[in-house]
Amino acid sequence: MTIEALSSATPVDPAPMLARLEVTLVEKGVVDQRTLERVRRVAAETGSRFDQVLTQLGLISERGLAEVFARLLEAPIVTAADYPQVPLFVDRLKAKFLRRVRAMPIAADDERTLLAMADPLDDFTRHAIASALGRPVDVAVAVPLELEAAFDRLYAEPEEGEGSALLDEVVADDAPAEEDAERLKDLASEAPVIRLVNQLIARAVETRASDVHLESFPDRLRVRYRYDGVLHEVEPPPARLQAAIISRVKIMARLDIAERRLPQDGRIKLTVRGQEVDFRVATIPSLHGESVVLRVLDRSAVAFDFEKLGFPSEVRKGIESALSLPNGMVLVTGPTGSGKTTTLYTGLLKLNSIARKIITVEDPIEYQLTGINQIQVKPQIGLSFASLLRSILRQDPDIIMIGEIRDLETAEIAVQAALTGHLVLSTLHTNSAAATVTRLRDMGLEDYLLTATLKAVLAQRLVRRLCPQCKQAGDAPPALVERFRLDRLQGNEPIVLHHAVGCPECRGTGYRGRRAIAELLVPSRAIDRLVFERGEEAAIEEAAVAEGMRPIFENGLQAALAGETTIEEVVRCIRSEA
């Protein structure tokens, strides 16, 4: 991007600009007058600036704030692609200074320099850099996380007396830190470790990762983020801080850092980059230390809407019809990570009203839903799915959601609840909708109970969506058309498939976000008869297809023909070559 394209107006005095910011936020409905007074009060008490308090309280994200500043200053936002490949003016501007003031020169010509700034109101920094360079400086607004990532890439080697000294302070001798819990706690409380962990968490939220994996190995702590169901490795932190980083995460999750032999589970609630985010933390001992997984539970990144989740119209109508029934059992099946809980939450939010009492029994509670009574299972004190279900039936609920049917006892109580006038929603681990019948039968559930209560079974997977910015269309190879019989799905229309390419918007993967593909089995008289006759999974599926059910793999192929995903992605997720 050229300087002319990004050139901005000269930053004005912060006070009037912050006053304009307040007016803009009220007009856009980001804050009301009462919240505005609260922010002003906190800013006055802490000596912080108004905009800084906004992000600290989680009222606006750092990216959202940058966008508002860009409009007010008539200056564009710097994208990740606008940062240079090599640092500029390294002989005149020290990395330590630039990091401290959160500014970086990103372009220059013979006359002017373009400066990316996380704080575009910092007039002192702009003038200081202009003076050091001996030329005028134009300002563009930087998103803090992208600016930090650019610093990590362009100024990776710490300057003398900067990063290396800080890290050397943390470990004073060669003794393994794991041997001393108190020392480990001290290590985890050091500023470099806190900063590293905060950066790991902030990057996960800003880049919309679903999980952060910290895995201990003899020579390093491997860090991987899961994007759209696929893990991507990032630059590891210093190996010597391995135990301290894991201990820091455990302290934040209120876990016992001295206990490294047993798995532990906890939660962290933080305001990250101006967003309130929950993290579910799970630790497990491994050969070379502990491995930790942080599940990012950012409700703002989840769309609780059947259409946005990607369900075809006939599946959407069928599941909504099943959810409108006064009683019975509706099940969602699929492997771990296939979006079953999100689907159930979407259904619950549609059903949630003053007139209905909804109770959920979950392990764990992923998202907190307003107006719904959610209960966390705690097996260690005898609070299991079965024991909780017996109790909540006395609470006179209209709708019950069970996190998962894992055993016969839970299944029997769920069926009894469905028989006595409750709508029961739950999940099950099976590979198809038809396999649900045989799975419940294998658990020991009687066939007559199944036919009396089972109203619908939704089997689903999540496939990655093609990035809309870089996907490319192309003719389908004849061999592929023949193998998957695509001509029967497309009719007389030309068969066009899209391919993943990769661009900065999708981190070079070619995919951005995920959508659901599903099949919905609604039991009919013919299917009930097959259940009574102890029919196998294949026979039940064949009968359902004959009555109009479109198999999940076929729905996946339809999504590929619509240009939303690729056939390779559908095959990868469903593990099928049908």
Coordinates of C-alpha atoms in Angstrom, one line a residue:
M1 CA 0.0 0.0 0.0
T2 CA 1.4 3.4 -0.9
I3 CA 1.9 6.4 1.4
E4 CA -0.6 8.4 -0.7
A5 CA -3.2 5.7 -0.2
L6 CA -2.7 5.6 3.6
S7 CA -1.8 9.3 4.3
S8 CA -3.9 10.7 7.1
A9 CA -4.6 14.0 8.6
T10 CA -2.4 15.4 11.4
P11 CA -3.5 14.0 14.7
V12 CA -5.3 16.5 16.9
D13 CA -5.2 17.2 20.6
P14 CA -6.4 14.0 22.5
A15 CA -9.0 15.8 24.6
P16 CA -11.4 17.0 21.9
M17 CA -10.9 13.7 20.0
L18 CA -11.8 11.7 23.0
A19 CA -14.9 13.8 23.4
R20 CA -15.9 13.1 19.8
L21 CA -15.2 9.4 20.6
E22 CA -17.7 9.5 23.4
V23 CA -20.4 11.0 21.2
T24 CA -19.8 8.5 18.5
L25 CA -20.0 5.5 20.8
V26 CA -23.3 6.7 22.3
E27 CA -24.7 7.4 18.8
K28 CA -23.8 3.9 17.6
G29 CA -25.3 2.3 20.7
V30 CA -21.9 0.9 21.9
V31 CA -22.5 2.5 25.3
D32 CA -25.4 4.3 27.0
Q33 CA -25.1 7.4 29.1
R34 CA -25.0 5.5 32.3
T35 CA -22.1 3.3 31.1
L36 CA -20.4 6.4 29.8
E37 CA -20.4 8.0 33.3
R38 CA -19.0 4.7 34.7
V39 CA -16.1 4.7 32.2
R40 CA -15.4 8.4 33.0
R41 CA -15.4 7.6 36.7
V42 CA -13.0 4.7 36.3
A43 CA -10.7 6.7 34.1
A44 CA -10.6 9.5 36.6
E45 CA -9.9 7.1 39.5
T46 CA -7.2 5.1 37.8
G47 CA -5.6 8.0 35.8
S48 CA -6.2 6.1 32.6
R49 CA -7.4 7.4 29.3
F50 CA -11.1 7.0 28.4
D51 CA -10.4 4.8 25.4
Q52 CA -8.1 2.5 27.4
V53 CA -10.8 2.0 30.0
L54 CA -13.3 1.1 27.3
T55 CA -11.2 -1.9 26.2
Q56 CA -10.2 -2.9 29.8
L57 CA -13.9 -3.1 30.7
G58 CA -14.7 -5.2 27.6
L59 CA -17.1 -2.5 26.2
I60 CA -15.3 -2.5 22.8
S61 CA -12.7 -4.6 21.2
E62 CA -9.3 -3.2 20.3
R63 CA -10.1 -3.8 16.6
G64 CA -13.5 -2.0 17.0
L65 CA -11.7 0.9 18.7
A66 CA -9.2 1.1 15.9
E67 CA -12.0 1.3 13.4
V68 CA -13.7 4.1 15.2
F69 CA -10.4 6.1 15.5
A70 CA -9.8 5.5 11.8
R71 CA -13.2 7.1 10.9
L72 CA -12.7 10.0 13.3
L73 CA -9.2 10.8 12.1
E74 CA -10.0 10.0 8.4
A75 CA -7.1 7.6 8.5
P76 CA -7.3 4.0 7.2
I77 CA -6.4 0.9 9.2
V78 CA -3.2 -0.9 8.4
T79 CA -3.8 -4.5 7.4
A80 CA -1.5 -7.4 8.1
A81 CA -0.4 -7.3 4.4
D82 CA 0.7 -3.7 4.7
Y83 CA 3.6 -4.4 7.1
P84 CA 7.0 -4.5 5.3
Q85 CA 9.1 -7.6 4.7
V86 CA 12.1 -6.0 6.4
P87 CA 12.3 -3.4 9.2
L88 CA 12.8 0.2 8.1
F89 CA 15.3 2.7 9.5
V90 CA 17.0 0.2 11.8
D91 CA 20.0 2.5 12.0
R92 CA 17.9 5.4 13.4
L93 CA 15.0 3.8 15.3
K94 CA 15.6 1.2 18.0
A95 CA 13.2 -1.8 18.3
K96 CA 13.0 -1.3 22.1
F97 CA 11.7 2.3 21.6
L98 CA 9.3 1.3 18.9
R99 CA 7.8 -1.6 20.9
R100 CA 7.4 0.7 23.9
V101 CA 5.5 3.4 22.0
R102 CA 3.7 0.8 19.9
A103 CA 4.6 2.4 16.5
M104 CA 6.4 1.1 13.4
P105 CA 7.4 2.8 10.1
I106 CA 5.8 0.7 7.4
A107 CA 6.5 2.7 4.2
A108 CA 8.6 5.5 3.0
D109 CA 9.4 7.5 -0.1
D110 CA 11.9 10.3 -0.8
E111 CA 9.9 12.9 1.2
R112 CA 7.6 11.3 3.8
T113 CA 7.3 8.2 6.1
L114 CA 4.1 6.3 6.9
L115 CA 3.9 5.3 10.6
A116 CA 1.5 2.6 11.9
M117 CA 0.4 3.5 15.4
A118 CA -1.6 1.5 18.0
D119 CA -2.4 4.9 19.6
P120 CA -3.0 7.4 16.9
L121 CA -3.5 10.2 19.4
D122 CA 0.1 9.9 20.7
D123 CA 1.3 13.2 19.1
F124 CA 4.6 13.1 21.1
T125 CA 5.7 9.8 19.5
R126 CA 4.8 11.0 16.0
H127 CA 6.9 14.1 16.4
A128 CA 9.8 12.2 18.1
I129 CA 10.0 9.8 15.1
A130 CA 9.7 12.6 12.6
S131 CA 12.5 14.4 14.3
A132 CA 14.7 11.2 14.4
L133 CA 14.1 10.6 10.7
G134 CA 14.3 14.2 9.7
R135 CA 11.2 14.0 7.5
P136 CA 7.4 14.5 8.0
V137 CA 5.4 11.5 9.2
D138 CA 1.9 10.4 8.3
V139 CA -0.2 8.3 10.7
A140 CA -2.2 5.1 10.0
V141 CA -4.2 3.3 12.7
A142 CA -2.8 -0.2 13.6
V143 CA -4.7 -3.0 15.3
P144 CA -2.5 -3.8 18.4
L145 CA -2.4 -7.6 17.8
E146 CA -1.3 -7.2 14.2
L147 CA 1.3 -4.7 15.2
E148 CA 2.7 -7.0 17.9
A149 CA 2.8 -9.9 15.3
A150 CA 4.8 -7.6 12.9
F151 CA 7.2 -6.7 15.7
D152 CA 7.7 -10.4 16.5
R153 CA 8.4 -11.1 12.8
L154 CA 10.6 -8.1 11.9
Y155 CA 12.4 -7.6 15.2
A156 CA 12.7 -11.3 16.3
E157 CA 16.2 -10.9 17.7
P158 CA 16.1 -9.0 21.0
E159 CA 18.5 -6.1 21.3
E160 CA 21.3 -6.2 23.8
G161 CA 20.1 -5.7 27.3
E162 CA 16.4 -6.0 26.2
G163 CA 14.5 -9.3 26.0
S164 CA 17.5 -11.7 26.7
A165 CA 18.3 -10.1 30.1
L166 CA 14.7 -10.3 31.2
L167 CA 14.5 -14.0 30.4
D168 CA 17.9 -14.7 32.1
E169 CA 16.5 -13.2 35.3
V170 CA 13.8 -15.9 35.4
V171 CA 16.1 -18.9 35.7
A172 CA 19.1 -18.3 37.9
D173 CA 20.5 -21.8 38.0
D174 CA 20.4 -25.1 36.1
A175 CA 18.1 -26.9 38.5
P176 CA 14.8 -28.1 36.9
A177 CA 12.0 -25.7 37.9
E178 CA 9.5 -28.6 38.2
E179 CA 11.3 -29.7 41.4
D180 CA 10.1 -26.8 43.5
A181 CA 6.5 -25.8 43.5
E182 CA 7.1 -22.5 45.3
R183 CA 9.9 -21.5 42.9
L184 CA 7.6 -22.5 40.0
K185 CA 4.9 -20.2 41.4
D186 CA 7.5 -17.4 41.6
L187 CA 8.6 -18.1 38.0
A188 CA 5.0 -17.9 36.7
S189 CA 4.6 -14.6 38.4
E190 CA 7.5 -12.9 36.6
A191 CA 6.7 -10.2 34.1
P192 CA 8.1 -12.0 31.0
V193 CA 6.1 -15.1 31.6
I194 CA 2.9 -13.2 32.3
R195 CA 3.5 -11.2 29.1
L196 CA 4.1 -14.4 27.0
V197 CA 1.0 -16.1 28.3
N198 CA -1.1 -13.0 27.7
Q199 CA 0.2 -12.7 24.2
L200 CA -0.6 -16.4 23.5
I201 CA -4.2 -15.9 24.8
A202 CA -4.7 -12.6 23.0
R203 CA -3.5 -14.0 19.7
A204 CA -5.9 -16.9 20.0
V205 CA -8.9 -14.7 20.6
E206 CA -8.0 -12.1 17.9
T207 CA -7.3 -14.8 15.2
R208 CA -10.4 -16.7 16.2
A209 CA -8.7 -19.9 17.2
S210 CA -10.9 -22.5 18.8
D211 CA -8.2 -24.1 20.9
V212 CA -4.7 -23.4 22.2
H213 CA -2.5 -26.5 22.7
L214 CA 0.6 -26.3 24.9
E215 CA 2.6 -29.6 24.6
S216 CA 5.7 -30.4 26.6
F217 CA 8.7 -32.0 24.9
P218 CA 12.3 -32.4 26.1
D219 CA 13.7 -29.5 24.1
R220 CA 10.7 -27.2 23.7
L221 CA 7.1 -26.3 24.5
R222 CA 5.2 -26.8 21.3
V223 CA 2.3 -24.2 20.8
R224 CA -0.4 -25.0 18.3
Y225 CA -3.7 -23.1 17.5
R226 CA -6.7 -24.9 16.0
Y227 CA -8.3 -23.0 13.2
D228 CA -11.5 -24.4 11.6
G229 CA -10.8 -27.8 13.0
V230 CA -7.1 -28.0 11.9
L231 CA -4.0 -27.5 14.1
H232 CA -1.4 -24.9 13.1
E233 CA 2.0 -24.6 14.9
V234 CA 3.3 -21.2 15.8
E235 CA 6.7 -20.0 17.0
P236 CA 7.5 -21.6 20.4
P237 CA 8.4 -19.6 23.5
P238 CA 11.8 -20.1 25.1
A239 CA 12.4 -23.7 26.2
R240 CA 13.6 -22.7 29.6
L241 CA 10.2 -21.1 30.4
Q242 CA 8.2 -24.3 29.6
A243 CA 7.2 -25.2 33.1
A244 CA 6.7 -21.5 34.1
I245 CA 4.3 -20.9 31.2
I246 CA 2.2 -24.0 32.1
S247 CA 2.2 -23.0 35.7
R248 CA 1.0 -19.5 34.8
V249 CA -2.0 -21.0 32.9
K250 CA -2.8 -23.2 35.9
I251 CA -2.6 -20.3 38.3
M252 CA -5.0 -18.3 36.1
A253 CA -7.4 -21.4 36.0
R254 CA -7.1 -21.7 39.8
L255 CA -5.6 -25.2 39.5
D256 CA -3.1 -26.8 41.9
I257 CA 0.4 -26.1 40.3
A258 CA 2.0 -28.6 42.7
E259 CA -0.1 -31.4 41.3
R260 CA 1.5 -32.6 38.1
R261 CA 0.6 -36.3 38.3
L262 CA -3.1 -36.1 37.7
P263 CA -5.3 -34.4 35.1
Q264 CA -7.0 -31.2 36.2
D265 CA -9.8 -29.1 34.7
G266 CA -10.6 -25.4 35.3
R267 CA -11.9 -22.2 33.7
I268 CA -10.5 -18.7 33.1
K269 CA -12.7 -15.7 32.5
L270 CA -10.8 -12.7 31.0
T271 CA -11.4 -9.5 29.1
V272 CA -9.1 -10.0 26.1
R273 CA -8.6 -7.2 23.6
G274 CA -11.8 -5.7 24.9
Q275 CA -13.9 -8.9 24.6
E276 CA -15.2 -11.0 27.5
V277 CA -14.0 -14.5 26.8
D278 CA -14.2 -17.8 28.8
F279 CA -11.5 -20.4 28.5
R280 CA -11.9 -24.0 29.5
V281 CA -8.6 -25.4 30.7
A282 CA -7.6 -29.1 30.7
T283 CA -4.2 -30.4 31.9
I284 CA -2.9 -33.9 31.6
P285 CA 0.5 -35.4 32.6
S286 CA 2.8 -36.5 29.8
L287 CA 6.2 -38.1 29.5
H288 CA 8.1 -34.7 29.5
G289 CA 5.8 -32.6 31.7
E290 CA 2.2 -31.5 31.4
S291 CA 0.2 -30.8 28.3
V292 CA -2.4 -28.1 28.5
V293 CA -5.4 -27.3 26.2
L294 CA -7.3 -24.0 26.4
R295 CA -10.7 -24.2 24.7
V296 CA -11.7 -20.6 23.6
L297 CA -15.3 -20.0 24.4
D298 CA -15.9 -16.7 22.7
R299 CA -19.7 -16.3 22.3
S300 CA -19.2 -13.4 19.9
A301 CA -17.5 -15.7 17.5
V302 CA -20.3 -18.3 17.5
A303 CA -23.5 -17.8 15.5
F304 CA -26.5 -19.4 17.2
D305 CA -28.6 -19.5 14.1
F306 CA -29.5 -22.6 12.0
E307 CA -29.2 -20.8 8.7
K308 CA -25.8 -19.2 9.6
L309 CA -24.5 -22.6 10.8
G310 CA -25.1 -23.8 7.2
F311 CA -28.0 -26.3 7.5
P312 CA -29.9 -26.9 4.2
S313 CA -33.5 -25.5 4.2
E314 CA -35.1 -29.0 4.4
V315 CA -32.9 -30.0 7.4
R316 CA -33.6 -26.6 9.1
K317 CA -37.3 -26.9 8.7
G318 CA -37.3 -30.5 9.9
I319 CA -35.3 -29.8 13.1
E320 CA -37.4 -26.7 13.9
S321 CA -40.5 -28.8 13.5
A322 CA -39.2 -31.4 15.9
L323 CA -38.2 -28.7 18.4
S324 CA -41.8 -27.4 18.3
L325 CA -43.2 -30.7 19.6
P326 CA -44.5 -30.7 23.2
N327 CA -42.7 -33.9 24.2
G328 CA -40.4 -36.6 22.9
M329 CA -36.6 -36.9 22.3
V330 CA -34.5 -35.1 19.8
L331 CA -30.9 -36.3 19.4
V332 CA -27.9 -34.7 17.7
T333 CA -25.1 -37.1 16.8
G334 CA -21.6 -36.9 15.4
P335 CA -17.9 -37.2 16.5
T336 CA -16.3 -34.9 19.1
G337 CA -15.9 -31.4 17.7
S338 CA -18.7 -31.7 15.1
G339 CA -20.7 -28.8 16.6
K340 CA -23.4 -30.9 18.4
T341 CA -23.6 -28.6 21.4
T342 CA -23.8 -25.4 19.3
T343 CA -26.7 -26.9 17.5
L344 CA -28.5 -27.8 20.7
Y345 CA -27.8 -24.3 22.1
T346 CA -29.3 -22.8 18.9
G347 CA -32.4 -24.8 19.5
L348 CA -32.6 -23.9 23.1
L349 CA -32.3 -20.2 22.4
K350 CA -35.2 -20.5 19.9
L351 CA -37.3 -22.2 22.5
N352 CA -36.3 -19.9 25.4
S353 CA -39.3 -17.8 26.6
I354 CA -41.0 -16.7 29.8
A355 CA -43.6 -19.4 29.3
R356 CA -41.1 -22.3 29.3
K357 CA -38.8 -23.6 32.0
I358 CA -35.6 -25.0 30.4
I359 CA -33.0 -26.9 32.4
T360 CA -29.7 -28.3 31.0
V361 CA -27.3 -30.9 32.5
E362 CA -23.9 -30.5 31.0
D363 CA -20.3 -31.6 31.3
P364 CA -18.9 -29.1 30.9
I365 CA -21.0 -26.0 30.5
E366 CA -19.6 -24.4 27.3
Y367 CA -21.6 -21.2 27.0
Q368 CA -23.7 -19.4 29.6
L369 CA -27.2 -18.8 28.2
T370 CA -29.4 -16.1 29.7
G371 CA -32.7 -17.3 31.0
I372 CA -31.8 -21.0 31.0
N373 CA -31.0 -23.0 34.1
Q374 CA -27.6 -24.7 33.4
I375 CA -26.2 -27.4 35.8
Q376 CA -22.6 -28.7 35.7
V377 CA -22.0 -32.4 36.3
K378 CA -19.6 -33.2 39.1
P379 CA -19.0 -37.0 39.2
Q380 CA -16.4 -36.6 42.0
I381 CA -19.2 -35.7 44.5
G382 CA -21.8 -38.1 43.0
L383 CA -23.4 -35.4 40.8
S384 CA -23.8 -37.5 37.6
F385 CA -26.2 -37.1 34.6
A386 CA -28.5 -39.8 36.0
S387 CA -28.7 -38.4 39.6
L388 CA -29.2 -34.9 38.3
L389 CA -32.0 -36.0 35.9
R390 CA -33.9 -37.6 38.7
S391 CA -33.8 -34.4 40.7
I392 CA -34.6 -31.9 37.9
L393 CA -37.7 -33.8 37.0
R394 CA -39.1 -32.6 40.3
Q395 CA -38.4 -29.0 39.2
D396 CA -41.2 -29.3 36.7
P397 CA -39.2 -28.3 33.6
D398 CA -40.8 -28.1 30.1
I399 CA -37.6 -28.8 28.2
I400 CA -34.5 -30.7 29.4
M401 CA -31.2 -30.7 27.6
I402 CA -28.7 -33.5 28.5
G403 CA -25.1 -32.9 27.5
E404 CA -24.6 -36.5 26.4
I405 CA -26.3 -39.9 26.8
R406 CA -23.4 -42.1 27.9
D407 CA -25.0 -45.1 29.5
L408 CA -28.2 -47.0 29.9
E409 CA -29.2 -45.4 33.2
T410 CA -29.1 -41.9 31.6
A411 CA -30.9 -43.1 28.5
E412 CA -33.7 -44.7 30.5
I413 CA -34.3 -41.6 32.6
A414 CA -34.2 -39.4 29.4
V415 CA -36.8 -41.7 27.8
Q416 CA -39.0 -41.7 30.9
A417 CA -38.9 -37.9 30.9
A418 CA -39.9 -37.8 27.2
L419 CA -42.8 -40.2 28.0
T420 CA -44.1 -38.0 30.8
G421 CA -44.5 -34.9 28.7
H422 CA -41.1 -33.3 28.5
L423 CA -39.1 -32.4 25.4
V424 CA -35.6 -33.9 25.8
L425 CA -32.6 -32.8 23.8
S426 CA -29.3 -34.6 23.9
T427 CA -26.2 -35.7 22.0
L428 CA -24.8 -39.1 21.2
H429 CA -21.6 -40.3 19.5
T430 CA -22.5 -42.2 16.3
N431 CA -21.4 -41.8 12.7
S432 CA -24.9 -41.5 11.1
A433 CA -28.5 -40.8 12.1
A434 CA -29.5 -44.4 11.5
A435 CA -26.7 -45.7 13.7
T436 CA -28.3 -43.9 16.6
V437 CA -31.1 -46.5 16.8
T438 CA -28.7 -49.4 17.0
R439 CA -26.4 -47.6 19.5
L440 CA -29.3 -47.0 21.9
R441 CA -30.4 -50.6 21.4
D442 CA -26.9 -51.8 22.2
M443 CA -27.0 -49.8 25.4
G444 CA -30.0 -51.8 26.4
L445 CA -32.9 -49.6 25.6
E446 CA -36.1 -51.4 24.6
D447 CA -37.3 -51.0 21.1
Y448 CA -40.9 -50.0 22.1
L449 CA -39.4 -47.1 24.2
L450 CA -37.4 -45.9 21.2
T451 CA -40.4 -45.8 18.8
A452 CA -42.5 -44.1 21.4
T453 CA -40.1 -41.2 22.2
L454 CA -37.6 -40.7 19.3
K455 CA -38.9 -37.8 17.2
A456 CA -35.8 -36.8 15.2
V457 CA -32.1 -37.6 14.9
L458 CA -29.7 -35.0 13.4
A459 CA -26.3 -36.3 12.3
Q460 CA -23.8 -33.6 11.5
R461 CA -20.2 -32.7 10.7
L462 CA -18.3 -29.4 10.3
V463 CA -16.5 -28.7 7.0
R464 CA -14.2 -25.7 6.4
R465 CA -15.7 -23.0 4.2
L466 CA -13.7 -21.8 1.2
C467 CA -12.2 -18.3 1.7
P468 CA -14.5 -15.9 -0.3
Q469 CA -11.5 -13.6 -1.0
C470 CA -9.3 -16.1 -2.8
K471 CA -11.3 -19.2 -3.9
Q472 CA -11.0 -20.1 -7.6
A473 CA -13.6 -21.8 -9.8
G474 CA -12.6 -24.5 -12.3
D475 CA -14.2 -27.3 -14.3
A476 CA -14.7 -30.6 -12.5
P477 CA -12.4 -33.4 -13.8
P478 CA -14.5 -36.1 -15.5
A479 CA -13.0 -38.8 -13.3
L480 CA -14.2 -36.9 -10.2
V481 CA -17.7 -36.4 -11.7
E482 CA -17.9 -40.1 -12.4
R483 CA -16.6 -41.2 -9.1
F484 CA -19.0 -39.1 -7.0
R485 CA -21.8 -39.1 -9.6
L486 CA -22.0 -35.3 -9.5
D487 CA -24.1 -35.1 -12.6
R488 CA -27.1 -36.6 -10.7
L489 CA -26.9 -33.7 -8.2
Q490 CA -26.4 -30.9 -10.6
G491 CA -28.9 -31.9 -13.3
N492 CA -28.4 -30.1 -16.6
E493 CA -26.3 -27.3 -15.0
P494 CA -22.6 -27.1 -15.8
I495 CA -20.5 -28.7 -13.0
V496 CA -18.1 -26.1 -11.5
L497 CA -15.9 -26.8 -8.4
H498 CA -14.0 -24.2 -6.4
H499 CA -10.5 -24.7 -5.1
A500 CA -8.6 -23.4 -2.1
V501 CA -5.8 -20.9 -2.9
G502 CA -4.7 -19.0 0.2
C503 CA -4.4 -15.3 1.0
P504 CA -3.6 -13.2 4.1
E505 CA -7.3 -13.1 5.0
C506 CA -7.3 -16.9 5.5
R507 CA -3.8 -17.2 6.8
G508 CA -2.8 -18.9 3.6
T509 CA -5.0 -21.9 4.1
G510 CA -7.6 -21.2 1.5
Y511 CA -10.4 -21.8 4.1
R512 CA -12.1 -19.3 6.5
G513 CA -14.7 -20.5 9.0
R514 CA -16.8 -23.7 9.0
R515 CA -20.3 -24.7 8.2
A516 CA -22.4 -27.7 9.1
I517 CA -23.4 -30.5 6.8
A518 CA -26.1 -32.9 8.1
E519 CA -28.7 -35.5 7.6
L520 CA -32.0 -35.6 9.5
L521 CA -33.9 -38.8 10.2
V522 CA -37.5 -38.4 11.2
P523 CA -38.9 -41.8 12.2
S524 CA -41.9 -42.9 10.2
R525 CA -44.2 -45.9 10.6
A526 CA -42.0 -47.9 8.2
I527 CA -38.9 -47.1 10.2
D528 CA -40.7 -47.9 13.5
R529 CA -41.6 -51.3 12.0
L530 CA -37.9 -51.9 11.1
V531 CA -36.9 -51.0 14.7
F532 CA -39.4 -53.5 16.1
E533 CA -38.0 -56.1 13.7
R534 CA -34.5 -55.4 15.0
G535 CA -33.5 -54.0 11.7
E536 CA -29.8 -53.1 11.2
E537 CA -28.4 -49.6 10.5
A538 CA -28.2 -50.1 6.7
A539 CA -31.8 -51.1 6.5
I540 CA -33.0 -48.2 8.6
E541 CA -30.9 -45.8 6.5
E542 CA -32.2 -47.2 3.2
A543 CA -35.8 -46.8 4.4
A544 CA -35.1 -43.2 5.5
V545 CA -33.5 -42.3 2.1
A546 CA -36.5 -43.8 0.4
E547 CA -38.7 -41.5 2.4
G548 CA -36.8 -38.4 1.4
M549 CA -33.8 -38.1 3.8
R550 CA -30.7 -36.8 2.0
P551 CA -27.5 -38.5 3.3
I552 CA -24.9 -36.4 4.9
F553 CA -22.3 -37.1 2.3
E554 CA -24.7 -36.0 -0.5
N555 CA -25.4 -32.8 1.4
G556 CA -21.6 -32.3 1.6
L557 CA -21.3 -32.7 -2.2
Q558 CA -24.1 -30.2 -2.6
A559 CA -22.1 -27.7 -0.5
A560 CA -19.1 -28.3 -2.7
L561 CA -21.1 -27.7 -5.9
A562 CA -22.4 -24.5 -4.4
G563 CA -18.8 -23.3 -4.0
E564 CA -18.9 -23.2 -0.2
T565 CA -16.3 -26.0 0.3
T566 CA -14.3 -28.6 -1.6
I567 CA -14.9 -32.3 -2.2
E568 CA -11.6 -33.0 -0.5
E569 CA -12.8 -31.3 2.6
V570 CA -16.1 -33.3 2.6
V571 CA -14.2 -36.6 2.1
R572 CA -11.8 -35.7 4.9
C573 CA -14.5 -34.9 7.4
I574 CA -16.9 -37.7 6.6
R575 CA -14.2 -40.3 6.0
S576 CA -16.2 -41.6 3.0
E577 CA -15.7 -42.4 -0.6
A578 CA -19.3 -43.1 -1.4

